[in-house]
Coordinates of C-alpha atoms and ligand atoms in Angstrom, one line a residue:
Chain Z
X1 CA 132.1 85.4 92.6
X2 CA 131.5 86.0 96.2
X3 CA 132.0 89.6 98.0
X4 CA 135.1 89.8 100.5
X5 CA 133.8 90.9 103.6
X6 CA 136.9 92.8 104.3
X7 CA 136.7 95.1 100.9
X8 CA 133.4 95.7 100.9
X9 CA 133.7 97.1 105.0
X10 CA 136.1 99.4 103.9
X11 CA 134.1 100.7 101.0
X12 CA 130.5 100.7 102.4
X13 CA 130.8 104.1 102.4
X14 CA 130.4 104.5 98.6
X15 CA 127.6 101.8 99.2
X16 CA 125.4 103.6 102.0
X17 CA 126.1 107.4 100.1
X18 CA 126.0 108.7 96.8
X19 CA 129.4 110.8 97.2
X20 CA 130.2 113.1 94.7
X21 CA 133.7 115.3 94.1
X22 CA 132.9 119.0 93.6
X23 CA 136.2 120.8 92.2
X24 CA 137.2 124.1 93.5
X25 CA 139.7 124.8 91.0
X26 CA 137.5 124.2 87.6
X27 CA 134.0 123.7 89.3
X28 CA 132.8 120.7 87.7
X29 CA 131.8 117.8 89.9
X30 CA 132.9 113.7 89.6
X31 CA 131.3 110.5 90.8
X32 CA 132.7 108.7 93.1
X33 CA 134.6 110.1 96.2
X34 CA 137.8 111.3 94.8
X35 CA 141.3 113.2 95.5
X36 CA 141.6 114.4 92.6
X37 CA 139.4 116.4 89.6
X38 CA 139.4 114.5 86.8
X39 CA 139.0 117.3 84.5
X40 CA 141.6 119.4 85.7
X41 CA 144.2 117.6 88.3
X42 CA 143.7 119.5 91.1
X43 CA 143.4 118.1 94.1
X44 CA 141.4 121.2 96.0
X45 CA 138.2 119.0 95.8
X46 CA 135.2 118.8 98.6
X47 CA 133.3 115.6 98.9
X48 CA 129.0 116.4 99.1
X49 CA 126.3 113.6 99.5
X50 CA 123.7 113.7 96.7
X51 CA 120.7 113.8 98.3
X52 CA 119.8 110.7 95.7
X53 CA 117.2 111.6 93.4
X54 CA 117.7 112.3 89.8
X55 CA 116.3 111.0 86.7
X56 CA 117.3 108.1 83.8
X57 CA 119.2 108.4 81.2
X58 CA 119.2 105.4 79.6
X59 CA 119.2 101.3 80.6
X60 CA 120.1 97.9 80.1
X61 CA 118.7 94.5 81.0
X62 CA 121.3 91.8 82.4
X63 CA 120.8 88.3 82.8
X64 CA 124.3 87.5 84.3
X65 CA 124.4 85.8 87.3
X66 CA 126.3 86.6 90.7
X67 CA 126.6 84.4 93.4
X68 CA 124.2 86.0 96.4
X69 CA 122.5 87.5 93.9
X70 CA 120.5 84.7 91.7
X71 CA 117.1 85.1 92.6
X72 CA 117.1 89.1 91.4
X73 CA 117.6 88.0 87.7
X74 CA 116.9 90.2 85.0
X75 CA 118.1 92.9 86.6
X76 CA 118.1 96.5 85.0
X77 CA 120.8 98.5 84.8
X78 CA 120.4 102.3 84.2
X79 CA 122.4 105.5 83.6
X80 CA 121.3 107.8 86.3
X81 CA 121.9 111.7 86.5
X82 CA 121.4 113.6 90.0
X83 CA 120.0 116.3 90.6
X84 CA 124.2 117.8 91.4
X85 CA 124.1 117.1 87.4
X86 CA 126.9 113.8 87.8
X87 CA 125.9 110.3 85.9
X88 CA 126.1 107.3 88.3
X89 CA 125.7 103.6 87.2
X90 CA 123.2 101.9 89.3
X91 CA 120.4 99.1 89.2
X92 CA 117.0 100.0 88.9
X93 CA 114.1 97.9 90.9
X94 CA 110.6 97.9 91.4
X95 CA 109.9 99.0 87.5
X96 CA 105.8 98.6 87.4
X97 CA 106.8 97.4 83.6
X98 CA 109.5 97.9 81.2
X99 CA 107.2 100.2 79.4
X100 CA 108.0 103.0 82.3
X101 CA 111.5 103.3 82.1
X102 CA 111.8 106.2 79.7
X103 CA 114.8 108.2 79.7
X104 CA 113.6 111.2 82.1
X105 CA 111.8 108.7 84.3
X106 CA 112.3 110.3 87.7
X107 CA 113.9 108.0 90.0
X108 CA 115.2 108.0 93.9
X109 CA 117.9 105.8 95.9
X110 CA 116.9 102.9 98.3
X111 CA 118.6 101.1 100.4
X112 CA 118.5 97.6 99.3
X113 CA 119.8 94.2 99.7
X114 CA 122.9 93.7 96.5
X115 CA 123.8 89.9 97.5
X116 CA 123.9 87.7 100.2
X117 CA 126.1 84.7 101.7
X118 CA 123.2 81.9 102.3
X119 CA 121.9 80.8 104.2
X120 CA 125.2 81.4 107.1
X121 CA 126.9 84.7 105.5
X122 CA 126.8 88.5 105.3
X123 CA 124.3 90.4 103.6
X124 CA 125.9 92.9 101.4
X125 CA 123.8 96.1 101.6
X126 CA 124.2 98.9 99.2
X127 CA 122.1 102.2 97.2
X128 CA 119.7 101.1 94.4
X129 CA 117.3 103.2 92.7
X130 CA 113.2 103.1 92.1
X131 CA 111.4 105.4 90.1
X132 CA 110.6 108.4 92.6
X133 CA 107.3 107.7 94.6
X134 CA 106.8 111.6 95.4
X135 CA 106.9 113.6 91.8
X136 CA 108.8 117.3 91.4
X137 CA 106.4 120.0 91.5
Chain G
X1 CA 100.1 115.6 131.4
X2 CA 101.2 112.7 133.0
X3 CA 105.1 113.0 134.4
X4 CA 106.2 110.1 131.9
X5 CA 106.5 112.5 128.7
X6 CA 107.4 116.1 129.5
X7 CA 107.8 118.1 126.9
X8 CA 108.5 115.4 124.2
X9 CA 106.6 115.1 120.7
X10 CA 107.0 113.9 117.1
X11 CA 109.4 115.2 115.8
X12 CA 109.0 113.6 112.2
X13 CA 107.4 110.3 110.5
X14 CA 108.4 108.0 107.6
X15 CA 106.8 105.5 106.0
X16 CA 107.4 103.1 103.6
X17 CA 104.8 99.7 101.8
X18 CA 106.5 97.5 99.2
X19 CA 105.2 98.1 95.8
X20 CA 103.7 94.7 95.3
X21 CA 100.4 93.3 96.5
X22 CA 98.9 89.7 97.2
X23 CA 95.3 89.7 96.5
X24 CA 93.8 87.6 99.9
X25 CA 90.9 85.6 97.5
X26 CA 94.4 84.1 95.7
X27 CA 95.7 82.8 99.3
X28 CA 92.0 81.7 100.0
X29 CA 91.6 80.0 97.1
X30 CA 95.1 78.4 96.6
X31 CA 94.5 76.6 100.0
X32 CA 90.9 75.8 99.8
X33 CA 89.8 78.4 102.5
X34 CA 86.2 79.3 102.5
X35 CA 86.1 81.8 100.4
X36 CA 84.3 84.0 102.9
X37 CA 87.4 84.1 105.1
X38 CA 88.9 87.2 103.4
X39 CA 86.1 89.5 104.4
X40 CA 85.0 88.1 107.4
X41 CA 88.0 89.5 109.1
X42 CA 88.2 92.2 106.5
X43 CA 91.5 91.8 104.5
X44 CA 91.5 92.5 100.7
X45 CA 95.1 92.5 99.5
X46 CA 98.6 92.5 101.6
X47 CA 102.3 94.4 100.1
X48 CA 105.0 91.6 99.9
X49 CA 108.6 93.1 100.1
X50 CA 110.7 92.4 96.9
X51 CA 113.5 89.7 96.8
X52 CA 115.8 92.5 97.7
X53 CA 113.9 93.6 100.4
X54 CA 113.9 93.5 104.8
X55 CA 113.3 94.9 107.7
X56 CA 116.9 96.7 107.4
X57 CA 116.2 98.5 103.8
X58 CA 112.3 99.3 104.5
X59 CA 113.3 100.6 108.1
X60 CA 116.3 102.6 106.0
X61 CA 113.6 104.5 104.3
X62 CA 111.0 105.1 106.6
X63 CA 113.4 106.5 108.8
X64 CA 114.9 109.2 106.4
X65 CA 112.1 110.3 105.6
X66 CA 111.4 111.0 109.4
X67 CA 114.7 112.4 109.4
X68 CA 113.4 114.8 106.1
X69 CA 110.1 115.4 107.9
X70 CA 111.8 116.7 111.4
X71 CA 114.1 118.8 109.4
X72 CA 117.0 116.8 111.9
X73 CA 120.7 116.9 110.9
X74 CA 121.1 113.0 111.2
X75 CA 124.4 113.8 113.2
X76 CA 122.4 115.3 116.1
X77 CA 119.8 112.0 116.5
X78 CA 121.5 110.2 119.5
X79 CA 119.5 106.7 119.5
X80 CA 118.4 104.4 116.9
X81 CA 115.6 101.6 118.3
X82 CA 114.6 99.0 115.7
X83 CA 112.0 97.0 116.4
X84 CA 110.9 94.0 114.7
X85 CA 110.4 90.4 114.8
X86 CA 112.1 89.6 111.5
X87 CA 115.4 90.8 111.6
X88 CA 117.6 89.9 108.9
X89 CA 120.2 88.3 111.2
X90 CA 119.4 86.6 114.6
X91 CA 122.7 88.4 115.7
X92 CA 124.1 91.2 114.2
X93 CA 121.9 94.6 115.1
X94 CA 119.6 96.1 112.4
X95 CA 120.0 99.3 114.0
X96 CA 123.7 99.9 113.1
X97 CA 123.4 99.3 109.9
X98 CA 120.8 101.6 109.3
X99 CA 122.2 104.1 111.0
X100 CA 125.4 104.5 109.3
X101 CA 123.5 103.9 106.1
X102 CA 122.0 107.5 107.1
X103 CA 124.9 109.0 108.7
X104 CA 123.6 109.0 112.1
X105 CA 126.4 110.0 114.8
X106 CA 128.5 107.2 116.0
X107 CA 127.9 108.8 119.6
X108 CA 124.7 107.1 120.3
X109 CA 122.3 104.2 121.6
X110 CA 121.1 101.4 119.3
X111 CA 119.6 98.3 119.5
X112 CA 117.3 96.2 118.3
X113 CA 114.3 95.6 120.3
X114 CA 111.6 92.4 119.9
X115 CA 108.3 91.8 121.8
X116 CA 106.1 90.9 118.5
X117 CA 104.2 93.6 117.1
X118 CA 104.7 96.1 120.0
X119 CA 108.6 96.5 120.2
X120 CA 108.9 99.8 118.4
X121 CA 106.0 101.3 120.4
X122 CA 108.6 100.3 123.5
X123 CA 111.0 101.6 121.1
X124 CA 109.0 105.2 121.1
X125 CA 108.6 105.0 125.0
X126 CA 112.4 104.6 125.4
X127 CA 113.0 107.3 123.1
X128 CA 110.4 109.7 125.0
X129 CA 112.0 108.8 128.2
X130 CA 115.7 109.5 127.1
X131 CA 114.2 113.1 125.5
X132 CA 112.5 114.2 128.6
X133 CA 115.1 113.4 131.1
X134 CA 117.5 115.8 128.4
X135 CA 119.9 112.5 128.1
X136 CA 119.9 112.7 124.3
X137 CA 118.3 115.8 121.9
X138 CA 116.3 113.6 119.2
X139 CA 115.3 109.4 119.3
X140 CA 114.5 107.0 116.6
X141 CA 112.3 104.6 117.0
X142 CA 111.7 102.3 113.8
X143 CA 109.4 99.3 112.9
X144 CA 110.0 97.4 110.3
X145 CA 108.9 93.4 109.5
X146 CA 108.5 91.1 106.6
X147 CA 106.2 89.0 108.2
X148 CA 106.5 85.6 108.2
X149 CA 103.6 82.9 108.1
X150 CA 103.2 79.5 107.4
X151 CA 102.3 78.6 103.6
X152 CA 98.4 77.7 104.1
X153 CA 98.1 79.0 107.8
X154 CA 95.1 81.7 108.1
X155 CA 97.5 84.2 109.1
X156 CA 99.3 84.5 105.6
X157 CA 96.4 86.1 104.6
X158 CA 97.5 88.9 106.7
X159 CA 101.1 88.4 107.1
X160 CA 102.4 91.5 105.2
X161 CA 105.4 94.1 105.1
X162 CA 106.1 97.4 105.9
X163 CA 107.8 100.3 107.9
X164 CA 107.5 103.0 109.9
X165 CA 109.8 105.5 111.2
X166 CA 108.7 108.1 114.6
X167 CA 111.7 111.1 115.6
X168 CA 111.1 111.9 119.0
X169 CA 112.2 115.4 119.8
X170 CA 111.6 118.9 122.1
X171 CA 107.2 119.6 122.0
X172 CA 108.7 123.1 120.8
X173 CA 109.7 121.5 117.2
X174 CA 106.8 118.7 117.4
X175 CA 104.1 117.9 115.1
X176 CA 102.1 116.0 118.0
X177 CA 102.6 116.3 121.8
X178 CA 102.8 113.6 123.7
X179 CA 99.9 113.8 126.9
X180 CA 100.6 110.3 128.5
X181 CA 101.6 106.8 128.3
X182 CA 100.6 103.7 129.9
X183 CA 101.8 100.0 129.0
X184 CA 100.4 96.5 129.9
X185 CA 102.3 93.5 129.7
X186 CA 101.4 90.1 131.2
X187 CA 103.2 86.3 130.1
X188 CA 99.9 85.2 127.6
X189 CA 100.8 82.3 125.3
X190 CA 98.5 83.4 121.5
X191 CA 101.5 83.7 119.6
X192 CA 105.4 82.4 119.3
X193 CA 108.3 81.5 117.2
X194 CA 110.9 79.4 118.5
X195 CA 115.1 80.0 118.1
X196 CA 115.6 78.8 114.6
X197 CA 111.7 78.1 113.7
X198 CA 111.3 80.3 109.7
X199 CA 107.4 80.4 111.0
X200 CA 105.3 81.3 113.8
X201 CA 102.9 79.5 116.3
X202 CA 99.8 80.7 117.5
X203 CA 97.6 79.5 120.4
X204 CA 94.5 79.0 118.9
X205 CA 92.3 80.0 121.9
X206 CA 94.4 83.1 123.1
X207 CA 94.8 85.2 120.0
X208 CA 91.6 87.2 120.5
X209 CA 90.0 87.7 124.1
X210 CA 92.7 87.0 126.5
X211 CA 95.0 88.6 124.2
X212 CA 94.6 91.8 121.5
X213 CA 91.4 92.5 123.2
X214 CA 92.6 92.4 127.4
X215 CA 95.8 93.9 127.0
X216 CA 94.7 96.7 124.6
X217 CA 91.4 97.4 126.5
X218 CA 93.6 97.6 129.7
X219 CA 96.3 99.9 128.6
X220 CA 93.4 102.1 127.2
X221 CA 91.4 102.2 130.3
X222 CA 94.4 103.1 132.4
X223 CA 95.5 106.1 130.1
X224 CA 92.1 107.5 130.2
X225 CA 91.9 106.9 133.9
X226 CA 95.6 108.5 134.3
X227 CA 94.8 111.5 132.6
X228 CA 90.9 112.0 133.2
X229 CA 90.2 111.9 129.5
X230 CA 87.0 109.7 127.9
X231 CA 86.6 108.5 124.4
X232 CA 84.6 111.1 123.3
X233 CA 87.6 113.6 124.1
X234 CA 89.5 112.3 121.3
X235 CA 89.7 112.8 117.2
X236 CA 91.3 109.4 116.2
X237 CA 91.7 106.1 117.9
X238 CA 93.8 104.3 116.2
X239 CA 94.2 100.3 117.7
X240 CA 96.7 97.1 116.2
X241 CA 95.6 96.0 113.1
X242 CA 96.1 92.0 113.0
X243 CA 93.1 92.0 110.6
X244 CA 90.5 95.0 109.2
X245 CA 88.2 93.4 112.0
X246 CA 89.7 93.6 115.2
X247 CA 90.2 97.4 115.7
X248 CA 86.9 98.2 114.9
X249 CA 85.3 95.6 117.5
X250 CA 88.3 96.8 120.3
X251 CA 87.2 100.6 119.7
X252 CA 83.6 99.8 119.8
X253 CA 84.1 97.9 123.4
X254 CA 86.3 100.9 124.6
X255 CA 83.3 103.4 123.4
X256 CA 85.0 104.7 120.2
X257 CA 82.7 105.0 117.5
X258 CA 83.6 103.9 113.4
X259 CA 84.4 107.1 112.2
X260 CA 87.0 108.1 114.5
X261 CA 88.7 104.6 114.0
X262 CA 88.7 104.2 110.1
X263 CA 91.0 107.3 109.2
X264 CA 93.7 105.0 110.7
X265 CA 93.3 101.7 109.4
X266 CA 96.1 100.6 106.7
X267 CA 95.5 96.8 107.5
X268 CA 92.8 96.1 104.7
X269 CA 94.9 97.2 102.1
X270 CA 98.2 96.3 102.7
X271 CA 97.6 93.3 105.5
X272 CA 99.4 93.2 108.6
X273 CA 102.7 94.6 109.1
X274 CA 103.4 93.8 112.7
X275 CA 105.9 96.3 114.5
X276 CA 104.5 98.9 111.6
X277 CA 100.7 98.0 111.5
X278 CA 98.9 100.6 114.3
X279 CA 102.3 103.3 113.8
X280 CA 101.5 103.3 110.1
X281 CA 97.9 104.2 111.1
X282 CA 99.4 107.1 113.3
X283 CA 101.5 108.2 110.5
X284 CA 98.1 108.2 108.1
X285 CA 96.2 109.8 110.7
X286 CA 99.4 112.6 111.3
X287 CA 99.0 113.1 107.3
X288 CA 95.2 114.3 107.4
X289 CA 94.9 115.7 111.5
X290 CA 94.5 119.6 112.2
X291 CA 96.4 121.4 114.7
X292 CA 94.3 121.0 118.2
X293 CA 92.9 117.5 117.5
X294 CA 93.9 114.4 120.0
X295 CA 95.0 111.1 119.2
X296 CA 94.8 108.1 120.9
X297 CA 97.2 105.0 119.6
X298 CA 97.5 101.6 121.1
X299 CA 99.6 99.2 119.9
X300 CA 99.7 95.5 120.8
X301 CA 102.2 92.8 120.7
X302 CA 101.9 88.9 121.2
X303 CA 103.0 87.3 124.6
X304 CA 101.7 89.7 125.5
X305 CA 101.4 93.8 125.9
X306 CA 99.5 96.7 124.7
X307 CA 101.0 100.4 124.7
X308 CA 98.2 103.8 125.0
X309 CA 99.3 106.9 124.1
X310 CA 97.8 109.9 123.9
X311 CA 98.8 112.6 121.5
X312 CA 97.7 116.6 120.7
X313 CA 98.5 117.8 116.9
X314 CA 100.1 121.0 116.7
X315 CA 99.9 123.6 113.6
X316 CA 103.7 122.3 112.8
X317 CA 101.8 119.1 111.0
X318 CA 100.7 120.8 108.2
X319 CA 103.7 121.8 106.1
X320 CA 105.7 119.3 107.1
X321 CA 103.2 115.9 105.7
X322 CA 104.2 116.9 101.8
X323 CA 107.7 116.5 102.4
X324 CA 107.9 112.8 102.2
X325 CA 105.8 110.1 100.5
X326 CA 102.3 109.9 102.8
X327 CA 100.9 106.5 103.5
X328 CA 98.3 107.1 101.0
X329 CA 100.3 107.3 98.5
X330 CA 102.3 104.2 99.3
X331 CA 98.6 102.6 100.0
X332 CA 98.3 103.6 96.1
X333 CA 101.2 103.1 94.4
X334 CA 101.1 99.1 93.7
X335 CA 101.8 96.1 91.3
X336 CA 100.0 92.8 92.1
X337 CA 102.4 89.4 92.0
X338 CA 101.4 86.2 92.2
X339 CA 101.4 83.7 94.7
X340 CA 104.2 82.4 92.8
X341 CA 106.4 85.8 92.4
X342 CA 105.4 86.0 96.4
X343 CA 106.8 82.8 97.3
X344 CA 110.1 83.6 95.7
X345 CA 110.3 86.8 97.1
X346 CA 109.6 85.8 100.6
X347 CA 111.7 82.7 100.9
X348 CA 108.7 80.3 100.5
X349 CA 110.7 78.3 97.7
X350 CA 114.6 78.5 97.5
X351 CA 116.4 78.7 94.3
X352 CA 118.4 75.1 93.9
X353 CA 120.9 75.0 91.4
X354 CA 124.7 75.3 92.0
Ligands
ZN1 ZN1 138.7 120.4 88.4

């Protein structure tokens, strides 16, 4: 399955950004970029950028294979909270080992490559995350 | 202060290495080198970007953690310089991508700018230029290359990746002032890739004298002559690092002694990382300098050209190196690959299944 160039132009703004959707009306805040609270309905929401660190809560290994994609096989796919408190799905790269990822591990979003249309295509760019090279105090 | 660089400084720095590293004794030995080679031009290991790595993503990072650094609302930066001399697509900019990735304003200049290892120091001399004559408020210039060499040529030893990220802004909110700048360019064939060609040439008999060592001695000479300054006048000098080697031997022929050249050498450990190689030195050398101290950096870049600049720290360095990952820290943080793992992640060997 190969990215259309045309859908992934209009979202690359949930691929550059971590958006998240803070509710005026009940004060809980969603991930993605949405109109409208999912806990409550209302639509008084404000969109905020996460400033995309957090840590992991859990993770999976995937061997499935993507066209644009093959040569980043296994890739690791973790449950990652943010700092705003919101979970966001996301691959996680440059693990040392497997042995690091603990839930906890603290971890920070990169720009990286997700797939690309060889050797003549696009390359499809999009947030991934890495465990944190600076620590928390 | 000369009249190129009124009131301009560093605003804020980024860097970023690749987490893995290529031991140089595992090139040597794979391609029957002598197996003095390594430390005869002084190179121990080099970082190797991941599969999912370029000069785009590593350039992303450096520069927003320049952006962190400065303090600077990425709305309020109005031009974006990448330079590099392997950029993910032969046509389609580097810069915009990046730029929109960090939410840069759309009300700006960007390009991508190539002359070997020296474009983004031409990147930072643009950017100085367009702050001082008050045309924009803050300028990004970014290097950023996976380096490309040959499988068995000498220069994978070095060939390496890496990124660094400079915000030029007002000397009121800079962490380093610039003094002067001087550049030297002249048409000198050591080193060339052709339109479609995945590796580089090099011209045997030009890469050292006629080449780093002219052009790099001459830009030096003619900053110091410029603004009446000798080597002893300065903290750091921090020269190209094609190899561990050649900065010490340039510095020692300009009159700089060891000490003030090591503090600023990233080469040995991490290998050459062309538009990023001496800028990653100034970013180290930013990360340790007190407030008063000069700096002298000069670039260099194949074909051929040499930047000087001359730089005085200010006491806004010191709370400002903690708030981003230093180079020492990406210097340390590391996982070795092999030379197999490195030749998948750079390309070497292609993937061939349907
Ligand atoms: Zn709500």
């Amino acid at each position: 399955m190969k990215h259309s160039i045309s859908i992934f132009w209009r979202d690359r703004e949930n691929h550059y950004k971590l958006l998240i959707t803070k509710c005026r009306n009940c004060g809980k805040s969603s991930y993605p970029k949405l109109k409208r609270c999912p806990y409550c309905g209302s639509t008084n929401v404000e969109v905020v950028e996460s400033k995309g660190r957090g840590t992991l809560v859990n993770y999976t290994i995937t061997y499935f294979r993507v066209d644009g994609s093959e040569a980043m096989l296994p890739k690791v796919i973790g449950l990652v909270k943010l700092d705003e408190g919101v979970k966001v799905p996301a691959e996680i790269v440059d693990v040392p080992d497997l042995s690091s990822l603990k839930p906890g591990l603290e971890v920070e979003a990169v720009l990286r490559k997700y797939s690309s249309d060889d050797p003549h295509g696009l390359i499809y760019y999009g947030l991934k995350f890495i465990p944190s090279i600076i620590k928390k105090q | 202060m000369s009249r190129c660089c009124v009131k301009t400084g560093v605003v804020g720095w980024g860097a970023y290495i690749p987490l893995y590293r290529l031991r140089s004794k595992e090139i040597a030995s794979l391609w029957g080198f002598d197996p003095n080679v390594a430390d005869s031009i002084w190179i121990e290991e080099k970082s190797v970007a991941s599969v999912d790595e370029d000069a785009i993503t590593m350039g992303w990072y450096a520069a927003k953690y320049a952006l962190v650094r400065g303090g600077v609302n990425p709305e309020d930066v109005g031009a974006v310089f990448v330079g590099t001399e392997s950029k993910p697509y032969a046509v389609k900019p580097s810069s915009t991508v990046i730029a929109d990735a960090l939410g840069i304003s759309r009300k700006k200049l960007a390009t991508d700018l190539e002359f070997a290892c020296r474009a983004a120091a031409e990147g930072i001399r643009l950017a100085v230029a367009l702050v001082s004559s008050g045309s924009i408020k803050y300028g990004l210039s970014i290097g950023s290359d996976t380096a490309q060499a040959s499988p068995g040529d000498v220069l994978e030893l070095t060939a390496s990746s890496g990124a660094v990220a400079f915000l030029i802004g007002p000397a009121e909110e800079s962490v380093a002032v610039f003094e002067g700048l001087t550049t030297y360019v002249t048409d000198t064939p050591d080193f060339w890739r052709r339109e479609g060609s995945k590796y580089p040439s090099h011209g045997e008999g030009f890469t050292g004298e006629p080449a780093y060592f002219h052009h790099i001695i001459s830009s030096v000479t003619m900053l110091l002559e410029e603004l009446g300054l000798k080597p002893s006048d300065f903290d750091y000098a921090i020269f190209h690092q094609p190899n561990g080697k050649f900065p010490l031997q340039v510095g020692r022929a300009l009159g700089f002694p060891k000490e003030k050249i090591t503090p600023g050498l990233v080469t040995p450990w991490i290998g050459n990382t062309y538009n990023a190689s001496a800028l990653l030195g100034l970013a180290k050398v930013l990360e340790i300098a007190k407030p008063g101290q000069r700096i002298l950096v000069a670039p260099f870049g194949s074909g051929a050209g040499s930047d000087a600049m001359s730089l005085v720290v200010t006491d806004k360095v010191l709370d400002r190196v903690h708030k981003a990952p230093t180079v020492e820290e990406l210097i340390n943080r590391k996982k070795y690959v092999s030379y197999a793992e490195y030749a998948k992640s750079r390309n070497l060997i292609l993937r061939n299944v349907g």
